[in-house]
Structures are given as structure tokens and as C-alpha cells.
Amino acid sequence: MTSHEIRRHFLDFFRSKHHLIVPSAPLVAKNDPTLMFNNSGMAQFKDFFLGNGTPPSKRVADTQKCLRVSGKHNDLEDVGFDTYHHTMFEMLGNWSFGDYFKKEAIAWAWELLTDVYKLPKDRLYVSVFQGDEKDNVPFDQEAFDLWKPIVGEDRIIYGNKKDNFWEMGDTGPCGPCSEIHVDLRSAEEVAEKPGKELVNADHPQVVEIWNLVFMQFNRKADGSLEPLPARHVDTGMGFERLCMAIQGKKSNYDTDVFSGTIRVIEELSGKKYEAGTSMSDVAMRVIADHIRAVSFAIADGLIPSNAKAGYVIRRILRRAIRYGYSYLGMTEPFMTKLVPTLSMQFSDVFPELNAQRDFVATVIREEEIAFLRTLGTGLGRLDHIVADLTAKGERVIPGETVFELNDTFGFPADLTALIAREKGLSIDETGFQQALQQQKTRSRKDAQSSAGDWIELAELDNKVEFVGYDQPDAYAQIVKYRKIQNKQGTQVQVVLDKTPFYAESGGQIGDTGVLELFAGSDQIGTLTVLDTKKENDLVIHIVQDVPGIDDLLTEADSVYAVINTSRRGLIASNHSATHLLHSALREVLGNHVAQKGSYVGPDALRFDFSHFSKVTDEQLAEVERIVNEKIREDIKLDEKRNVPIEQAKQLGATALFGEKYGDFVRVITFDPNYSVELCGGTHVPATGHIGLFKFTGEGSVSTGVRRVEAKTSAGAETLVNEQMALVSELKELLKSPKDVVKAVQTLLDERSALQKQVEALQNEKVQQLKNQLLEKVETVNGHSRLVERVDVPSAESLKQLAYDLKAKVDNLAVVLGADINGKPQLAVMLPDSLIQSKNLNAGQVVKELAKNIKGGGGGQPFFATAGGSDSSGLDAALAQGKELLG
């Protein structure tokens, strides 16, 4: 059975059990501050478990793209070394939201595995939760009683809290689970030792394939458990492991999920994959795994970068590149060549990759080129470090140096260790880990926040009703609130049953305003809304903590919520302008342009898009002209809500890759022949309200992604007025010339001519100084020496002077010092004779001398420079230099 058939049988099976089959959510988690990536099948359904929304069906099934490379679930360093860990993996799952429970989940799991997939019953084991006294949760007798007639008591394992109690995080829905394990060993191995003894023992052929989670409890912030109002089922089956079991393989990587990719790696590297433990085999597994994670992340809208989720993707990609570089001899970009194979393999289930194949391949190629260059730079830097240590007779590279190579140059610690071993050295692993831990501690401290339990004040029948498209204010009830601690201090998050406040989403920032609290007809307080965020499907109003806020919130039986309308108006202008901008960019640059990110605030707009070269001034001018033309046309907004997704696509609506859309969407149109987009943001009633559009910047965000910045409305007007005022000021300074540009160019030409005259005079002065210094050269111990304080205009002049002196005198050692604009500078030039006979190094000499001027420096063995902050130490530095060169 192929992997395609295995996936199809799963979805067809649960469709026959009246489950709605839903598409995978993007890899990157949206509107969930607790997750960077979707790391499990249930991640996109959290709101339904939390009771914050209504699921599209009480029974749902899907295959979800998951990524586990950060936080609690981090499998990255295991990938490639064993047969079953992955960064990205597929999670097949079925869910019940308050519908069926343990009986059906267990029966259907067994039916699918044994009747449909034909897995041997005598190779399957199940586990049930043994209970936990601390949590006061008893043994899962119900699950045991259901499993016993199916598998027999001897195939049931009692699992502890670690293995058989599943939690989505420190707080939230949780419950006992039953895992299903399969024994894939040979008959001889099974006869020697029962599989039951190897369950949860990290045996590569006795593995968990399916976890049936029974959501019964809610974990509160104080650690206690309370029963959920409705019981749910959440199951997750590892697709890759399932394929291994059904296809009779000993490794996930031997299945057809990976075999096609590995064949291409073999062709590119010229090496044979032996499915063993050699580093070349490990490298092929790493590459085959990592290309999936990186490609799908980019297809879902994430670009490799140096921050947050983008950094994780860059780290995964670089790990694959260095394994190919170190163990397969692949010194040219190779990851990009795997994208076509991957995109075709998954085109039926995850079509987003095939739709963006060229873009994904280009981003990966540019990242590869950059990192291979970094590897070259790191190798050069490491060569110098090894040379310095060897010269001193030292054999261990300090941990801080290893960390610097890793953190500053992107040079991995394990590659440093590998190269060090090849050169007879080692690294200070403990020191490196300490430096790494200090960085993590600093990062955690910067990001540290904690949240208390929600205090429930009213029931939320469905999800929060957003009325902000139609009105700027609304009367509402407080549903719940909680306090959070973060860098801003104590803040309070308030949830209302109805709100006009737009929560930050899709690039548009959240609304601000006020909540007026009423008890009956009496106003008892006013809270300022600092921001509005979305957490899953909840709209959260963030207010500053004030004395007595608990009493205010609990006593209030109604709230009058009012947004800052002038701020909202500016945001709407900028948001509508991004739609006009997107279409204009496609018109001018081509249809390959796709939105990759945006910022829409009251002050400005920022728009990121796919494009592989700088947008020229002429192209920007044309885009700006088109946008302003559309503004002057005063095109009326055509807003359609609750449009079936297929109908929206037929209208030609532009959807963003990496966004998950429901069955019904909102379509924003400004002229059906110009701009039609799926969008949840707020907009102007007609384009004329935008007023004016002006670019303020264009640049590169990352490989294949450009960014333009602009202002509209009052912001654009202010920008134009500032520029006009600047021109007026220039005219006044230039005595009101007819042609300002010509007058400025004349000044620049005059300045350039004067600069050349100054440089000529300075050079003449330096040449005179050189002749004077040549007369001061002395002979010491068989070589010439010159140690002098000089007066030169720049550090470059000091360097040139040293080189000129060397050219005039054979075997000359030079130390020059100068005070240049209040900053002390040193230059050291050594002849080959001193370098060889006395083992001197100009870089080491200048570092020693620089201590006198409270500075530092370095360079090559024959020439080096240093700067400092204390000119009073120059004479001492020169005296020490004379002694060292004696």
C-alpha cells in the first residue's frame, strides 16, 4: 500500500463514520501566543476544546502538517540519527467535540488498523492511564474495560502521567490517553523478548503509532484540575510511522514518503544510501527530512530570517546544508534541487507547495548560497583561531570562542568540534553550553510573562460577536477576564460577548478605545483599552491594571465599548491602500507578486511581497501613480460577508498562502476588474477617503521578498508638507535660485574639487613626513627599526605611511602612533625576518600595545592596526613597541 493510499484510506474511513474532512492548517500558528508552530493535529481545534467557538461539525478528521523543533516538543537533534524522529511530520487525526467518546474512538481505531490496514493483531499493544494520586485522577477503568475484550489483558500496559496523560500546555484542556504501539521486529526477536517489555523503551521497531486522547479536564494556573463541561476525543496518528508499519519497513526513511527524495540526494551527491549509521546515511536522512519542513514553511508564508519562527526555519535549512557539506561533499546549492520532487509528491494533499514551487526553490537557493559563503568565512576564521592556539601550545578552543563562531558567524558548534578534532584539538563543550545557557536565560527573561486563570462571569454561547464593521460602539457583557504579568507590568485581559474592537490580525493592528462600566444605570468606572489581540477565536481587550479592577469588573453588569474612531479611520485608509497597492504591484511587476506580510497601522503601512530584484524608482513611480489614480476614482467598497469559499475563488479573490480560511469568507472588492481579496480587516467606504498615497521606502526583507513602506491620508499630507518646507528652506539658503537641483549640483562639484585639493595637500604633507622619518630609521640587532609619534589626518594616511616606509627600507620594523581628532591610533609593520626569527606577529603586538590607549585591534602577521580611547597612553605604547622590537 503506497503512502497516498494509506492517507486516502484514513480519510475515507472516517468520512464513512460521518466525519467532516477539513484541510490542514498552515505550519505557522496564527493568533495563538502559546505556539510558534502547529506542533500537533489538535492545534487548530484548540478553541473548540476551550469552548471559545463552535466547530464546523461535531466530528472532524484531517491530516495536519506539524513542526516540532522548538520549546517543549523539540526533536531536531534526534532527526537523522534514528529511524522515526522528524521535524515536519503529518498527523492523521479524528476528533469528537462533545459527541462520541472512548467507546467509539477505541473501536474505530482497532477496526481501521486491523481490518483496513491489515496490521497483525498479535503485534499491537495498547496502554491506559494508571492514575495519579497528586492530581486525584483515578485509573482509567473505562478505557481498560473497552480494550480488554479487543486485545486481551496481557496486551494492555499501564502508563504513568508522563506517557498516558496528555496536556496541550501548562494550562488548558487535558485528559488520559490510550496509546497504540506496534512491534515491527522479526519473528526471532519477538520470540526472544515480548514486545510488551519494549513499549515506551525507545526501541526503533517498537513504536507508538496512534494516541487516543480523552479530553475530560481543564488544567488551571494553580495546577489543579476541573472537569470540562463536555468530553472530547482528540486522536493523533503519525503518518510516517504508520507507513513504516504497513509497508513492512524498519525505518520511516525506507518508506515511499522519503525514498523519492533520497534517490535525488544520491544522484546529486554520487553516494549510495545504505540505510545505516554512517554519517553519509545520517546526512541523507537529515536532508530528506529538513527539505520538507523548510519547503512547506516557506510555502505557508514563512521566510528564513534571524528572528523567531523565521530563525527556526533558517536553522533547520542550515543544519541540512552543513550535513551535506561535511559528509556528502556538496559544496554547491543542492537543497533547492529537491523542491520539484517534493512538490509533485504532495500536490494532491498539500497543493500550496506546488503552486509556489519556483518561489520556494529560489528562496532556498539564495539561502544556500549565503550560508555556504558563511561556512567559507567561518572556516577561515577558525583557521586563524587554530593557528593562534597552536602557536601558544594550547589544544582546546575556548567555549566563548565556539559560541561566538556560532552566534555571530552562524558556524555550528558541532562543525567546529569536527574540524578541531581533525586538527588535533578539541572544544570546551562545558564553556560553550554555559555561554549558550546564558543567552537562553537572557532571552527567556526578555520574553517572560505569566497569566492567571480566567475568571468566568458569564456564558459565551458561541464565539465573540464582532460588530466593528458596522458600528464604532456597542453595549456588551463581560464574559471573563484574567491578569497577566509581562514587561509592561500587570495588565488585564477582558473578553466581551460583543465588541466593536478589531483584534490584531492579517497585518492590521488592534483597536484602542475605552470600556465604560455600568452597574444598572450607574457608570462605575472607565477602562482604557491599550490594545486588542486575538487568541485563537477570542477577542481580548488589554487594559492596564488599576486599583479595585476586580470589583469593577465583577460588579459591572454591562459595558459600553467605544473605539478610537479617528485612529480606526487612519488604519482603514492604510488597509484599503494596501489592497490597491497589491494590485498595482502585480500590474507593474508581474503576476508573480504575492503578499508575504504587512503592517497596517494609523501611522503608516508596510507591504512585503515576492519579487527577486530591487523595485526601480521608475517602477515605484508608476505604482504610486496607479494607486493615486484609483484613489481619485473614488471607487466604492463592495463588501460581501459569509461568501462560500469556492464562490469567492470564482470571483477571482486573492487569498494569502499560509492563511487558513473557513468554508465562508469575507470578500473585499474595489472594482471587480482591479482588486478582489479575501480579507477580515476594516476598510474605507470608498477609495477617495484615502486622500493621497506616497511611498516612503523600498528594500529587501529577505531572499525573494521586497518591502515597500508608504503613508496615506493625513500622514501622506504631512509628508508632502514637510518635503515642500524642506525645498523652501533650501531655496532660501541658496538665495532663491531658479533651478534648485542645478544650484545644489554646483555646490557638490565645488566641494568635490576642494576635497581633492585638500587630499593633495595632505598627501604632500605625508610625503614630507615620510622623508623626515626615513632619516630617523635606526639599525638594531640586524634589522631596521622606526618607532615614532606622527601627525597625520586619518587612519588611512597612517596605514599608507607605514607601507611607504616599508617600500623604502629593507627589513624595516615600524611602530607608528598618532592622535587623530582626539582618538589614538597605532600601526605596526613587521619584516619577514622578525616574524620568523622571533616568532612575532603584528596582530598580537598591536593588541599588546593597544592596552596603553585603552583599546584593541588586530590584523595580519606582517601588518596590524589598533584604536583606543586614551591618547595620553600613546607615548607609553611607543616605548613598549621600541622595547618589543629591540
mmCIF file of N, CA and C in Angstrom, residues 640-747:
data_model
loop_
_atom_site.group_PDB
_atom_site.id
_atom_site.type_symbol
_atom_site.label_atom_id
_atom_site.label_comp_id
_atom_site.label_asym_id
_atom_site.label_seq_id
_atom_site.Cartn_x
_atom_site.Cartn_y
_atom_site.Cartn_z
ATOM 1 N N LYS A 640 -18.596 41.776 0.727
ATOM 2 C CA LYS A 640 -19.502 40.630 0.800
ATOM 3 C C LYS A 640 -19.068 39.748 1.960
ATOM 4 N N ARG A 641 -20.011 39.437 2.840
ATOM 5 C CA ARG A 641 -19.708 38.599 4.000
ATOM 6 C C ARG A 641 -20.302 37.210 3.820
ATOM 7 N N ASN A 642 -19.682 36.269 4.519
ATOM 8 C CA ASN A 642 -20.173 34.881 4.520
ATOM 9 C C ASN A 642 -20.339 34.315 3.107
ATOM 10 N N VAL A 643 -19.342 34.572 2.280
ATOM 11 C CA VAL A 643 -19.349 34.047 0.916
ATOM 12 C C VAL A 643 -18.736 32.652 0.939
ATOM 13 N N PRO A 644 -19.371 31.643 0.356
ATOM 14 C CA PRO A 644 -18.749 30.320 0.278
ATOM 15 C C PRO A 644 -17.374 30.416 -0.374
ATOM 16 N N ILE A 645 -16.408 29.732 0.178
ATOM 17 C CA ILE A 645 -15.028 29.866 -0.265
ATOM 18 C C ILE A 645 -14.873 29.582 -1.754
ATOM 19 N N GLU A 646 -15.571 28.579 -2.273
ATOM 20 C CA GLU A 646 -15.469 28.251 -3.699
ATOM 21 C C GLU A 646 -16.031 29.377 -4.555
ATOM 22 N N GLN A 647 -17.122 29.996 -4.098
ATOM 23 C CA GLN A 647 -17.703 31.123 -4.827
ATOM 24 C C GLN A 647 -16.733 32.298 -4.838
ATOM 25 N N ALA A 648 -16.057 32.529 -3.705
ATOM 26 C CA ALA A 648 -15.080 33.620 -3.617
ATOM 27 C C ALA A 648 -13.939 33.404 -4.612
ATOM 28 N N LYS A 649 -13.499 32.166 -4.730
ATOM 29 C CA LYS A 649 -12.438 31.862 -5.690
ATOM 30 C C LYS A 649 -12.904 32.118 -7.118
ATOM 31 N N GLN A 650 -14.170 31.801 -7.413
ATOM 32 C CA GLN A 650 -14.717 32.043 -8.743
ATOM 33 C C GLN A 650 -14.786 33.537 -9.054
ATOM 34 N N LEU A 651 -14.925 34.366 -7.996
ATOM 35 C CA LEU A 651 -14.931 35.817 -8.180
ATOM 36 C C LEU A 651 -13.535 36.354 -8.467
ATOM 37 N N GLY A 652 -12.521 35.468 -8.340
ATOM 38 C CA GLY A 652 -11.141 35.881 -8.582
ATOM 39 C C GLY A 652 -10.457 36.455 -7.362
ATOM 40 N N ALA A 653 -10.998 36.184 -6.170
ATOM 41 C CA ALA A 653 -10.435 36.747 -4.940
ATOM 42 C C ALA A 653 -9.029 36.216 -4.686
ATOM 43 N N THR A 654 -8.132 37.134 -4.300
ATOM 44 C CA THR A 654 -6.763 36.780 -3.979
ATOM 45 C C THR A 654 -6.697 36.298 -2.536
ATOM 46 N N ALA A 655 -6.190 35.072 -2.343
ATOM 47 C CA ALA A 655 -6.021 34.519 -0.999
ATOM 48 C C ALA A 655 -4.540 34.484 -0.670
ATOM 49 N N LEU A 656 -4.223 34.573 0.601
ATOM 50 C CA LEU A 656 -2.830 34.564 1.033
ATOM 51 C C LEU A 656 -2.396 33.149 1.372
ATOM 52 N N PHE A 657 -1.227 32.743 0.868
ATOM 53 C CA PHE A 657 -0.658 31.467 1.271
ATOM 54 C C PHE A 657 -0.288 31.556 2.746
ATOM 55 N N GLY A 658 -0.553 30.470 3.470
ATOM 56 C CA GLY A 658 -0.217 30.455 4.889
ATOM 57 C C GLY A 658 -1.369 30.872 5.775
ATOM 58 N N GLU A 659 -2.494 31.272 5.179
ATOM 59 C CA GLU A 659 -3.688 31.599 5.952
ATOM 60 C C GLU A 659 -4.678 30.440 5.824
ATOM 61 N N LYS A 660 -5.388 30.160 6.900
ATOM 62 C CA LYS A 660 -6.419 29.120 6.859
ATOM 63 C C LYS A 660 -7.771 29.808 6.769
ATOM 64 N N TYR A 661 -8.477 29.540 5.711
ATOM 65 C CA TYR A 661 -9.793 30.131 5.511
ATOM 66 C C TYR A 661 -10.873 29.097 5.809
ATOM 67 N N GLY A 662 -11.968 29.579 6.347
ATOM 68 C CA GLY A 662 -13.089 28.695 6.645
ATOM 69 C C GLY A 662 -13.925 28.430 5.397
ATOM 70 N N ASP A 663 -15.057 27.780 5.598
ATOM 71 C CA ASP A 663 -15.952 27.498 4.476
ATOM 72 C C ASP A 663 -16.609 28.767 3.945
ATOM 73 N N PHE A 664 -16.718 29.789 4.805
ATOM 74 C CA PHE A 664 -17.302 31.062 4.408
ATOM 75 C C PHE A 664 -16.303 32.175 4.695
ATOM 76 N N VAL A 665 -16.183 33.117 3.767
ATOM 77 C CA VAL A 665 -15.158 34.152 3.871
ATOM 78 C C VAL A 665 -15.757 35.523 3.582
ATOM 79 N N ARG A 666 -14.966 36.550 3.839
ATOM 80 C CA ARG A 666 -15.348 37.934 3.539
ATOM 81 C C ARG A 666 -14.543 38.394 2.336
ATOM 82 N N VAL A 667 -15.213 38.959 1.370
ATOM 83 C CA VAL A 667 -14.555 39.388 0.132
ATOM 84 C C VAL A 667 -14.626 40.912 0.034
ATOM 85 N N ILE A 668 -13.456 41.549 -0.130
ATOM 86 C CA ILE A 668 -13.356 42.998 -0.260
ATOM 87 C C ILE A 668 -12.999 43.325 -1.709
ATOM 88 N N THR A 669 -13.858 44.115 -2.355
ATOM 89 C CA THR A 669 -13.646 44.449 -3.765
ATOM 90 C C THR A 669 -13.623 45.965 -3.959
ATOM 91 N N PHE A 670 -12.572 46.435 -4.627
ATOM 92 C CA PHE A 670 -12.531 47.803 -5.133
ATOM 93 C C PHE A 670 -12.388 47.686 -6.653
ATOM 94 N N ASP A 671 -13.551 47.619 -7.342
ATOM 95 C CA ASP A 671 -13.607 47.397 -8.783
ATOM 96 C C ASP A 671 -13.284 45.936 -9.077
ATOM 97 N N PRO A 672 -14.281 45.140 -9.499
ATOM 98 C CA PRO A 672 -14.061 43.711 -9.726
ATOM 99 C C PRO A 672 -12.987 43.406 -10.772
ATOM 100 N N ASN A 673 -12.641 44.401 -11.586
ATOM 101 C CA ASN A 673 -11.581 44.203 -12.585
ATOM 102 C C ASN A 673 -10.225 44.656 -12.071
ATOM 103 N N TYR A 674 -10.184 45.118 -10.809
ATOM 104 C CA TYR A 674 -8.913 45.629 -10.294
ATOM 105 C C TYR A 674 -8.467 44.934 -9.013
ATOM 106 N N SER A 675 -9.272 44.981 -7.963
ATOM 107 C CA SER A 675 -8.848 44.442 -6.669
ATOM 108 C C SER A 675 -9.969 43.663 -6.012
ATOM 109 N N VAL A 676 -9.772 42.330 -5.888
ATOM 110 C CA VAL A 676 -10.723 41.444 -5.192
ATOM 111 C C VAL A 676 -9.902 40.572 -4.256
ATOM 112 N N GLU A 677 -10.097 40.712 -2.945
ATOM 113 C CA GLU A 677 -9.281 39.971 -1.987
ATOM 114 C C GLU A 677 -10.127 39.421 -0.843
ATOM 115 N N LEU A 678 -9.682 38.275 -0.305
ATOM 116 C CA LEU A 678 -10.246 37.760 0.936
ATOM 117 C C LEU A 678 -9.613 38.540 2.072
ATOM 118 N N CYS A 679 -10.409 39.128 2.928
ATOM 119 C CA CYS A 679 -9.831 39.981 3.976
ATOM 120 C C CYS A 679 -10.810 40.147 5.124
ATOM 121 N N GLY A 680 -10.280 40.142 6.348
ATOM 122 C CA GLY A 680 -11.116 40.345 7.530
ATOM 123 C C GLY A 680 -10.950 41.711 8.140
ATOM 124 N N GLY A 681 -10.132 42.594 7.510
ATOM 125 C CA GLY A 681 -9.822 43.890 8.106
ATOM 126 C C GLY A 681 -10.871 44.951 7.852
ATOM 127 N N THR A 682 -10.607 46.153 8.375
ATOM 128 C CA THR A 682 -11.534 47.277 8.224
ATOM 129 C C THR A 682 -11.083 48.152 7.064
ATOM 130 N N HIS A 683 -12.060 48.738 6.363
ATOM 131 C CA HIS A 683 -11.752 49.478 5.136
ATOM 132 C C HIS A 683 -12.569 50.756 5.033
ATOM 133 N N VAL A 684 -12.115 51.644 4.127
ATOM 134 C CA VAL A 684 -12.842 52.888 3.868
ATOM 135 C C VAL A 684 -14.070 52.578 3.006
ATOM 136 N N PRO A 685 -15.125 53.401 3.077
ATOM 137 C CA PRO A 685 -16.327 53.145 2.260
ATOM 138 C C PRO A 685 -16.092 53.383 0.768
ATOM 139 N N ALA A 686 -15.090 54.199 0.448
ATOM 140 C CA ALA A 686 -14.723 54.449 -0.952
ATOM 141 C C ALA A 686 -13.272 54.902 -0.974
ATOM 142 N N THR A 687 -12.592 54.617 -2.083
ATOM 143 C CA THR A 687 -11.141 54.881 -2.122
ATOM 144 C C THR A 687 -10.807 56.357 -1.973
ATOM 145 N N GLY A 688 -11.741 57.239 -2.334
ATOM 146 C CA GLY A 688 -11.476 58.666 -2.195
ATOM 147 C C GLY A 688 -11.151 59.080 -0.769
ATOM 148 N N HIS A 689 -11.641 58.306 0.221
ATOM 149 C CA HIS A 689 -11.364 58.634 1.629
ATOM 150 C C HIS A 689 -9.880 58.479 1.965
ATOM 151 N N ILE A 690 -9.139 57.729 1.148
ATOM 152 C CA ILE A 690 -7.698 57.546 1.412
ATOM 153 C C ILE A 690 -6.962 58.859 1.215
ATOM 154 N N GLY A 691 -7.421 59.686 0.288
ATOM 155 C CA GLY A 691 -6.841 61.010 0.091
ATOM 156 C C GLY A 691 -5.622 61.013 -0.808
ATOM 157 N N LEU A 692 -4.529 60.478 -0.306
ATOM 158 C CA LEU A 692 -3.262 60.524 -1.035
ATOM 159 C C LEU A 692 -2.404 59.351 -0.608
ATOM 160 N N PHE A 693 -1.605 58.844 -1.532
ATOM 161 C CA PHE A 693 -0.697 57.719 -1.260
ATOM 162 C C PHE A 693 0.711 58.124 -1.667
ATOM 163 N N LYS A 694 1.678 57.975 -0.741
ATOM 164 C CA LYS A 694 3.077 58.326 -1.043
ATOM 165 C C LYS A 694 4.011 57.264 -0.476
ATOM 166 N N PHE A 695 4.909 56.753 -1.330
ATOM 167 C CA PHE A 695 5.933 55.825 -0.858
ATOM 168 C C PHE A 695 6.940 56.554 0.026
ATOM 169 N N THR A 696 7.427 55.840 1.026
ATOM 170 C CA THR A 696 8.496 56.380 1.877
ATOM 171 C C THR A 696 9.739 55.499 1.868
ATOM 172 N N GLY A 697 9.637 54.284 1.299
ATOM 173 C CA GLY A 697 10.820 53.426 1.273
ATOM 174 C C GLY A 697 10.595 52.142 0.507
ATOM 175 N N GLU A 698 11.706 51.522 0.052
ATOM 176 C CA GLU A 698 11.683 50.214 -0.614
ATOM 177 C C GLU A 698 12.983 49.516 -0.278
ATOM 178 N N GLY A 699 12.900 48.219 -0.004
ATOM 179 C CA GLY A 699 14.118 47.494 0.334
ATOM 180 C C GLY A 699 13.872 45.999 0.394
ATOM 181 N N SER A 700 14.925 45.278 0.756
ATOM 182 C CA SER A 700 14.858 43.826 0.830
ATOM 183 C C SER A 700 14.561 43.387 2.256
ATOM 184 N N VAL A 701 13.657 42.423 2.391
ATOM 185 C CA VAL A 701 13.374 41.829 3.698
ATOM 186 C C VAL A 701 14.215 40.573 3.863
ATOM 187 N N SER A 702 14.207 39.741 2.845
ATOM 188 C CA SER A 702 14.980 38.504 2.824
ATOM 189 C C SER A 702 15.022 38.030 1.383
ATOM 190 N N THR A 703 15.608 36.887 1.170
ATOM 191 C CA THR A 703 15.727 36.365 -0.178
ATOM 192 C C THR A 703 14.363 36.264 -0.852
ATOM 193 N N GLY A 704 14.221 36.935 -1.985
ATOM 194 C CA GLY A 704 12.988 36.828 -2.757
ATOM 195 C C GLY A 704 11.825 37.626 -2.228
ATOM 196 N N VAL A 705 12.037 38.429 -1.191
ATOM 197 C CA VAL A 705 10.941 39.223 -0.613
ATOM 198 C C VAL A 705 11.382 40.679 -0.493
ATOM 199 N N ARG A 706 10.618 41.563 -1.100
ATOM 200 C CA ARG A 706 10.865 43.010 -1.014
ATOM 201 C C ARG A 706 9.832 43.644 -0.101
ATOM 202 N N ARG A 707 10.166 44.840 0.369
ATOM 203 C CA ARG A 707 9.250 45.578 1.255
ATOM 204 C C ARG A 707 9.128 47.008 0.767
ATOM 205 N N VAL A 708 7.890 47.472 0.674
ATOM 206 C CA VAL A 708 7.659 48.889 0.426
ATOM 207 C C VAL A 708 6.926 49.471 1.632
ATOM 208 N N GLU A 709 7.212 50.729 1.915
ATOM 209 C CA GLU A 709 6.558 51.443 3.013
ATOM 210 C C GLU A 709 5.922 52.701 2.447
ATOM 211 N N ALA A 710 4.808 53.099 3.022
ATOM 212 C CA ALA A 710 4.097 54.247 2.475
ATOM 213 C C ALA A 710 3.232 54.892 3.546
ATOM 214 N N LYS A 711 2.757 56.079 3.219
ATOM 215 C CA LYS A 711 1.814 56.799 4.081
ATOM 216 C C LYS A 711 0.611 57.217 3.246
ATOM 217 N N THR A 712 -0.525 57.339 3.909
ATOM 218 C CA THR A 712 -1.734 57.780 3.231
ATOM 219 C C THR A 712 -2.396 58.866 4.068
ATOM 220 N N SER A 713 -3.446 59.426 3.519
ATOM 221 C CA SER A 713 -4.308 60.335 4.266
ATOM 222 C C SER A 713 -3.510 61.463 4.916
ATOM 223 N N ALA A 714 -3.769 61.717 6.202
ATOM 224 C CA ALA A 714 -3.089 62.813 6.900
ATOM 225 C C ALA A 714 -1.585 62.593 6.951
ATOM 226 N N GLY A 715 -1.169 61.333 7.071
ATOM 227 C CA GLY A 715 0.270 61.049 7.104
ATOM 228 C C GLY A 715 0.948 61.430 5.808
ATOM 229 N N ALA A 716 0.313 61.134 4.671
ATOM 230 C CA ALA A 716 0.877 61.495 3.369
ATOM 231 C C ALA A 716 0.893 63.010 3.199
ATOM 232 N N GLU A 717 -0.169 63.663 3.673
ATOM 233 C CA GLU A 717 -0.234 65.128 3.582
ATOM 234 C C GLU A 717 0.892 65.761 4.397
ATOM 235 N N THR A 718 1.116 65.254 5.603
ATOM 236 C CA THR A 718 2.208 65.764 6.438
ATOM 237 C C THR A 718 3.557 65.546 5.758
ATOM 238 N N LEU A 719 3.737 64.382 5.143
ATOM 239 C CA LEU A 719 4.986 64.077 4.451
ATOM 240 C C LEU A 719 5.230 65.063 3.313
ATOM 241 N N VAL A 720 4.207 65.318 2.503
ATOM 242 C CA VAL A 720 4.346 66.251 1.384
ATOM 243 C C VAL A 720 4.644 67.658 1.892
ATOM 244 N N ASN A 721 3.956 68.083 2.947
ATOM 245 C CA ASN A 721 4.196 69.416 3.510
ATOM 246 C C ASN A 721 5.622 69.543 4.037
ATOM 247 N N GLU A 722 6.120 68.487 4.684
ATOM 248 C CA GLU A 722 7.497 68.512 5.184
ATOM 249 C C GLU A 722 8.500 68.621 4.042
ATOM 250 N N GLN A 723 8.237 67.892 2.960
ATOM 251 C CA GLN A 723 9.147 67.938 1.819
ATOM 252 C C GLN A 723 9.121 69.310 1.151
ATOM 253 N N MET A 724 7.918 69.899 1.049
ATOM 254 C CA MET A 724 7.807 71.236 0.458
ATOM 255 C C MET A 724 8.504 72.272 1.330
ATOM 256 N N ALA A 725 8.374 72.124 2.656
ATOM 257 C CA ALA A 725 9.045 73.042 3.575
ATOM 258 C C ALA A 725 10.564 72.917 3.441
ATOM 259 N N LEU A 726 11.028 71.693 3.240
ATOM 260 C CA LEU A 726 12.464 71.455 3.066
ATOM 261 C C LEU A 726 12.969 72.127 1.791
ATOM 262 N N VAL A 727 12.204 72.006 0.717
ATOM 263 C CA VAL A 727 12.595 72.655 -0.548
ATOM 264 C C VAL A 727 12.630 74.170 -0.382
ATOM 265 N N SER A 728 11.636 74.708 0.322
ATOM 266 C CA SER A 728 11.592 76.156 0.555
ATOM 267 C C SER A 728 12.817 76.615 1.343
ATOM 268 N N GLU A 729 13.182 75.826 2.352
ATOM 269 C CA GLU A 729 14.352 76.163 3.167
ATOM 270 C C GLU A 729 15.627 76.109 2.326
ATOM 271 N N LEU A 730 15.717 75.115 1.451
ATOM 272 C CA LEU A 730 16.881 75.016 0.568
ATOM 273 C C LEU A 730 16.965 76.222 -0.364
ATOM 274 N N LYS A 731 15.800 76.607 -0.904
ATOM 275 C CA LYS A 731 15.788 77.769 -1.794
ATOM 276 C C LYS A 731 16.287 79.027 -1.078
ATOM 277 N N GLU A 732 15.852 79.168 0.162
ATOM 278 C CA GLU A 732 16.263 80.347 0.934
ATOM 279 C C GLU A 732 17.766 80.325 1.188
ATOM 280 N N LEU A 733 18.294 79.144 1.552
ATOM 281 C CA LEU A 733 19.737 79.026 1.793
ATOM 282 C C LEU A 733 20.550 79.283 0.529
ATOM 283 N N LEU A 734 19.982 78.898 -0.615
ATOM 284 C CA LEU A 734 20.693 79.033 -1.890
ATOM 285 C C LEU A 734 20.370 80.349 -2.597
ATOM 286 N N LYS A 735 19.738 81.273 -1.876
ATOM 287 C CA LYS A 735 19.405 82.606 -2.425
ATOM 288 C C LYS A 735 18.384 82.523 -3.564
ATOM 289 N N SER A 736 17.399 81.647 -3.395
ATOM 290 C CA SER A 736 16.257 81.500 -4.313
ATOM 291 C C SER A 736 16.654 81.326 -5.776
ATOM 292 N N PRO A 737 17.421 80.290 -6.084
ATOM 293 C CA PRO A 737 17.797 80.060 -7.487
ATOM 294 C C PRO A 737 16.583 79.585 -8.291
ATOM 295 N N LYS A 738 16.630 79.769 -9.633
ATOM 296 C CA LYS A 738 15.548 79.291 -10.480
ATOM 297 C C LYS A 738 15.507 77.766 -10.510
ATOM 298 N N ASP A 739 16.701 77.161 -10.506
ATOM 299 C CA ASP A 739 16.800 75.701 -10.569
ATOM 300 C C ASP A 739 17.545 75.194 -9.322
ATOM 301 N N VAL A 740 16.765 74.685 -8.339
ATOM 302 C CA VAL A 740 17.364 74.255 -7.071
ATOM 303 C C VAL A 740 18.330 73.089 -7.281
ATOM 304 N N VAL A 741 17.951 72.123 -8.112
ATOM 305 C CA VAL A 741 18.790 70.947 -8.334
ATOM 306 C C VAL A 741 20.129 71.353 -8.934
ATOM 307 N N LYS A 742 20.074 72.263 -9.920
ATOM 308 C CA LYS A 742 21.316 72.714 -10.555
ATOM 309 C C LYS A 742 22.209 73.451 -9.561
ATOM 310 N N ALA A 743 21.586 74.251 -8.689
ATOM 311 C CA ALA A 743 22.358 75.005 -7.691
ATOM 312 C C ALA A 743 23.044 74.060 -6.704
ATOM 313 N N VAL A 744 22.325 73.007 -6.252
ATOM 314 C CA VAL A 744 22.907 72.028 -5.324
ATOM 315 C C VAL A 744 24.037 71.257 -6.009
ATOM 316 N N GLN A 745 23.838 70.880 -7.287
ATOM 317 C CA GLN A 745 24.870 70.144 -8.017
ATOM 318 C C GLN A 745 26.135 70.984 -8.164
ATOM 319 N N THR A 746 25.963 72.292 -8.380
ATOM 320 C CA THR A 746 27.119 73.189 -8.480
ATOM 321 C C THR A 746 27.903 73.204 -7.169
ATOM 322 N N LEU A 747 27.167 73.258 -6.042
ATOM 323 C CA LEU A 747 27.827 73.218 -4.732
ATOM 324 C C LEU A 747 28.580 71.900 -4.522
#
